[in-house]
Amino acid sequence: MRLSLSADEAPHLPNFAVSELRSSLLTWYAQLGRDLPWRRTRDPYAIWISEIMLQQTQVKTVIPYFERWMTLFPTVDALAKADLQAVLKAWEGLGYYARARNLHRAAQTIVEQHHGLFPQELDAVLALPGIGRTTAGGILSAAFNQPLAILDGNVKRVLARLMALDVPPNRALSALWHWSEAMLDPARSHEFNQAFMDLGATICTPKKPACLLCPWQRHCRAYNLGTQSELPMSEPRAPLLHKIIGVAVIWNDRNQILIDRRKPEGLLGGLWEFPGGKVEPGETIEACIKREIQEELGIEIEVGDRLTVVDHTYSHFRVTLNVHHCQHLSGDPQPIECDEIRWVMARELDQYPFPKANIHIIEALQKSAV
DNA sequence: TACCCGTGGCA
DNA sequence: TTGCCAAGGGT
């Protein structure tokens, strides 16, 4: 098996086939394409928001977030003027929080450099943070019918099967871009790109593709070879690292809880959390929590009863959070390894954006308070 | 280039 | 329970 495939090695798409593939896909889409909220508008702002939310995220998950977002921040200007904390709160639970931080920054750039109007020039769009080639093509084709190709996960999978690609898609990106561009119907790029993605999402699915319903069945190399369930090829992955974490819900004598805001960049950047850290070899949970709180906040606490245990999986590792009630004893908490610290009442916690694993802690707190 | 960056659904 | 992967981009 070869390791990679360059564009000039890519098998050629015959012109007669391209013409038939375009028309059969567009006919299929006119009948069976999905009715999605962001397809009812040509507003580039709304389409931009949907494209960012849909990065690595399924349509079903995105729909309620999209509807709420458009109510909270209906225009570029509204988003640019909003507080980052409010933006992160609207994104809470969607993951990949850099997407929300980039949306906020990009909105401010559009106000400052483009009079608040979403730019139509490809280079200007690509210059905005959080927008790469696929997202730029998706926005500009959907909003302005510009003849720009896309290469999202759906299109990669469809093309990998159509062309019986014998390497993992990420080893053949230039060939895949070449095919996506060759396939695109330049006069109807808006419909074509949407149809291309719908084909991948509803027919050419990762598991058990519905080949019998596929408008491209006759031309599909994988179908004709019977290898559609083996494609696209996948890359081996390293097993997830597992970290054991001690977490403190620290109470003061005014019935308040201590939370901290993470630094603005990196994992869960800008979100709030309950403080804690990794258990070292041979260390008890209680000792870990006491040590971490001393190191990170410079205060003394007494570690009390266990509140809950939370298992959570991130992209590249897994954590088990061992959460204990704690009592503040002495010292004024300092933001040594975070951006900000606050004492808040339990009922105020829902005003702050928290990562999912911490949402579970808040739910456990609400249960234990009843 | 290879790694970082969340969460949910599903088998 | 575990692994896989979904409308990717930044560095």
Tab-separated table of N, CA, C and O in Angstrom, chain A residues 68-113:
chain	number	residue	atom	x	y	z
A	68	ARG	N	-30.565	29.763	18.824
A	68	ARG	CA	-30.391	30.617	19.998
A	68	ARG	C	-29.388	31.731	19.715
A	68	ARG	O	-29.566	32.886	20.109
A	69	TRP	N	-28.303	31.355	19.002
A	69	TRP	CA	-27.255	32.330	18.683
A	69	TRP	C	-27.809	33.484	17.854
A	69	TRP	O	-27.521	34.659	18.115
A	70	MET	N	-28.618	33.166	16.842
A	70	MET	CA	-29.142	34.204	15.957
A	70	MET	C	-30.106	35.124	16.688
A	70	MET	O	-30.315	36.265	16.275
A	71	THR	N	-30.707	34.636	17.777
A	71	THR	CA	-31.528	35.504	18.615
A	71	THR	C	-30.666	36.406	19.478
A	71	THR	O	-30.942	37.601	19.625
A	72	LEU	N	-29.601	35.840	20.037
A	72	LEU	CA	-28.733	36.608	20.934
A	72	LEU	C	-27.867	37.601	20.174
A	72	LEU	O	-27.684	38.741	20.608
A	73	PHE	N	-27.320	37.156	19.038
A	73	PHE	CA	-26.388	37.988	18.253
A	73	PHE	C	-26.847	37.972	16.791
A	73	PHE	O	-26.273	37.263	15.969
A	74	PRO	N	-27.865	38.766	16.444
A	74	PRO	CA	-28.469	38.648	15.106
A	74	PRO	C	-27.623	39.228	13.977
A	74	PRO	O	-27.902	38.928	12.818
A	75	THR	N	-26.633	40.046	14.309
A	75	THR	CA	-25.827	40.684	13.259
A	75	THR	C	-24.350	40.648	13.625
A	75	THR	O	-23.990	40.400	14.775
A	76	VAL	N	-23.498	40.925	12.648
A	76	VAL	CA	-22.063	41.042	12.905
A	76	VAL	C	-21.818	42.079	13.992
A	76	VAL	O	-21.009	41.873	14.912
A	77	ASP	N	-22.532	43.186	13.885
A	77	ASP	CA	-22.331	44.282	14.830
A	77	ASP	C	-22.690	43.849	16.258
A	77	ASP	O	-21.967	44.160	17.212
A	78	ALA	N	-23.781	43.129	16.397
A	78	ALA	CA	-24.191	42.662	17.725
A	78	ALA	C	-23.150	41.719	18.306
A	78	ALA	O	-22.827	41.785	19.502
A	79	LEU	N	-22.611	40.848	17.475
A	79	LEU	CA	-21.576	39.923	17.956
A	79	LEU	C	-20.314	40.678	18.346
A	79	LEU	O	-19.704	40.390	19.376
A	80	ALA	N	-19.925	41.662	17.518
A	80	ALA	CA	-18.699	42.411	17.798
A	80	ALA	C	-18.795	43.166	19.115
A	80	ALA	O	-17.803	43.304	19.838
A	81	LYS	N	-19.991	43.644	19.440
A	81	LYS	CA	-20.166	44.446	20.648
A	81	LYS	C	-20.365	43.602	21.901
A	81	LYS	O	-20.298	44.119	23.017
A	82	ALA	N	-20.657	42.322	21.734
A	82	ALA	CA	-20.957	41.456	22.891
A	82	ALA	C	-19.699	41.197	23.707
A	82	ALA	O	-18.577	41.275	23.212
A	83	ASP	N	-19.896	40.890	24.994
A	83	ASP	CA	-18.775	40.464	25.839
A	83	ASP	C	-18.366	39.047	25.458
A	83	ASP	O	-19.221	38.200	25.198
A	84	LEU	N	-17.042	38.790	25.484
A	84	LEU	CA	-16.563	37.446	25.166
A	84	LEU	C	-17.201	36.406	26.092
A	84	LEU	O	-17.521	35.294	25.666
A	85	GLN	N	-17.412	36.764	27.347
A	85	GLN	CA	-18.021	35.812	28.289
A	85	GLN	C	-19.433	35.430	27.854
A	85	GLN	O	-19.840	34.281	27.980
A	86	ALA	N	-20.191	36.415	27.319
A	86	ALA	CA	-21.545	36.105	26.841
A	86	ALA	C	-21.483	35.221	25.602
A	86	ALA	O	-22.319	34.333	25.405
A	87	VAL	N	-20.468	35.462	24.763
A	87	VAL	CA	-20.297	34.649	23.564
A	87	VAL	C	-19.955	33.203	23.951
A	87	VAL	O	-20.524	32.245	23.409
A	88	LEU	N	-19.040	33.055	24.909
A	88	LEU	CA	-18.675	31.704	25.358
A	88	LEU	C	-19.857	31.017	26.036
A	88	LEU	O	-20.020	29.799	25.923
A	89	LYS	N	-20.686	31.788	26.751
A	89	LYS	CA	-21.865	31.199	27.388
A	89	LYS	C	-22.823	30.644	26.329
A	89	LYS	O	-23.414	29.576	26.500
A	90	ALA	N	-22.961	31.377	25.208
A	90	ALA	CA	-23.838	30.902	24.132
A	90	ALA	C	-23.260	29.660	23.450
A	90	ALA	O	-23.984	28.884	22.835
A	91	TRP	N	-21.950	29.501	23.556
A	91	TRP	CA	-21.269	28.360	22.925
A	91	TRP	C	-21.148	27.180	23.889
A	91	TRP	O	-20.810	26.069	23.483
A	92	GLU	N	-21.432	27.393	25.153
A	92	GLU	CA	-21.217	26.389	26.205
A	92	GLU	C	-21.804	25.030	25.816
A	92	GLU	O	-22.997	24.935	25.525
A	93	GLY	N	-20.966	24.004	25.811
A	93	GLY	CA	-21.411	22.659	25.475
A	93	GLY	C	-21.121	22.239	24.045
A	93	GLY	O	-21.214	21.060	23.721
A	94	LEU	N	-20.775	23.194	23.178
A	94	LEU	CA	-20.503	22.848	21.776
A	94	LEU	C	-19.085	22.341	21.560
A	94	LEU	O	-18.809	21.647	20.586
A	95	GLY	N	-18.172	22.711	22.466
A	95	GLY	CA	-16.797	22.244	22.323
A	95	GLY	C	-15.967	23.067	21.355
A	95	GLY	O	-16.470	23.968	20.676
A	96	TYR	N	-14.678	22.751	21.290
A	96	TYR	CA	-13.731	23.508	20.444
A	96	TYR	C	-13.983	25.010	20.599
A	96	TYR	O	-14.370	25.702	19.652
A	97	TYR	N	-13.740	25.492	21.810
A	97	TYR	CA	-14.132	26.855	22.166
A	97	TYR	C	-13.346	27.937	21.443
A	97	TYR	O	-13.758	29.098	21.421
A	98	ALA	N	-12.226	27.576	20.824
A	98	ALA	CA	-11.509	28.552	19.995
A	98	ALA	C	-12.397	29.039	18.855
A	98	ALA	O	-12.233	30.161	18.369
A	99	ARG	N	-13.354	28.198	18.453
A	99	ARG	CA	-14.276	28.643	17.398
A	99	ARG	C	-15.063	29.865	17.843
A	99	ARG	O	-15.264	30.806	17.064
A	100	ALA	N	-15.516	29.873	19.086
A	100	ALA	CA	-16.287	31.019	19.599
A	100	ALA	C	-15.378	32.235	19.779
A	100	ALA	O	-15.767	33.360	19.449
A	101	ARG	N	-14.180	32.015	20.307
A	101	ARG	CA	-13.255	33.148	20.470
A	101	ARG	C	-12.912	33.740	19.108
A	101	ARG	O	-12.854	34.975	18.936
A	102	ASN	N	-12.702	32.891	18.091
A	102	ASN	CA	-12.379	33.393	16.756
A	102	ASN	C	-13.557	34.120	16.120
A	102	ASN	O	-13.360	35.134	15.436
A	103	LEU	N	-14.780	33.615	16.335
A	103	LEU	CA	-15.963	34.309	15.806
A	103	LEU	C	-16.029	35.734	16.355
A	103	LEU	O	-16.299	36.690	15.622
A	104	HIS	N	-15.794	35.837	17.650
A	104	HIS	CA	-15.876	37.150	18.302
A	104	HIS	C	-14.825	38.100	17.738
A	104	HIS	O	-15.126	39.244	17.369
A	105	ARG	N	-13.582	37.612	17.637
A	105	ARG	CA	-12.501	38.442	17.077
A	105	ARG	C	-12.788	38.814	15.631
A	105	ARG	O	-12.579	39.954	15.195
A	106	ALA	N	-13.246	37.836	14.847
A	106	ALA	CA	-13.502	38.088	13.426
A	106	ALA	C	-14.617	39.113	13.253
A	106	ALA	O	-14.549	39.962	12.359
A	107	ALA	N	-15.638	39.063	14.093
A	107	ALA	CA	-16.725	40.042	13.995
A	107	ALA	C	-16.178	41.453	14.213
A	107	ALA	O	-16.573	42.406	13.521
A	108	GLN	N	-15.262	41.587	15.173
A	108	GLN	CA	-14.680	42.906	15.417
A	108	GLN	C	-13.824	43.350	14.238
A	108	GLN	O	-13.825	44.530	13.863
A	109	THR	N	-13.123	42.416	13.612
A	109	THR	CA	-12.350	42.751	12.417
A	109	THR	C	-13.265	43.207	11.282
A	109	THR	O	-12.951	44.155	10.555
A	110	ILE	N	-14.394	42.520	11.120
A	110	ILE	CA	-15.321	42.881	10.034
A	110	ILE	C	-15.891	44.280	10.261
A	110	ILE	O	-16.053	45.062	9.321
A	111	VAL	N	-16.172	44.625	11.521
A	111	VAL	CA	-16.661	45.965	11.821
A	111	VAL	C	-15.586	47.001	11.511
A	111	VAL	O	-15.866	48.034	10.887
A	112	GLU	N	-14.347	46.689	11.920
A	112	GLU	CA	-13.279	47.684	11.766
A	112	GLU	C	-12.793	47.817	10.328
A	112	GLU	O	-12.486	48.920	9.872
A	113	GLN	N	-12.716	46.699	9.615
A	113	GLN	CA	-12.071	46.725	8.299
A	113	GLN	C	-13.053	46.643	7.136
A	113	GLN	O	-12.690	46.944	5.999
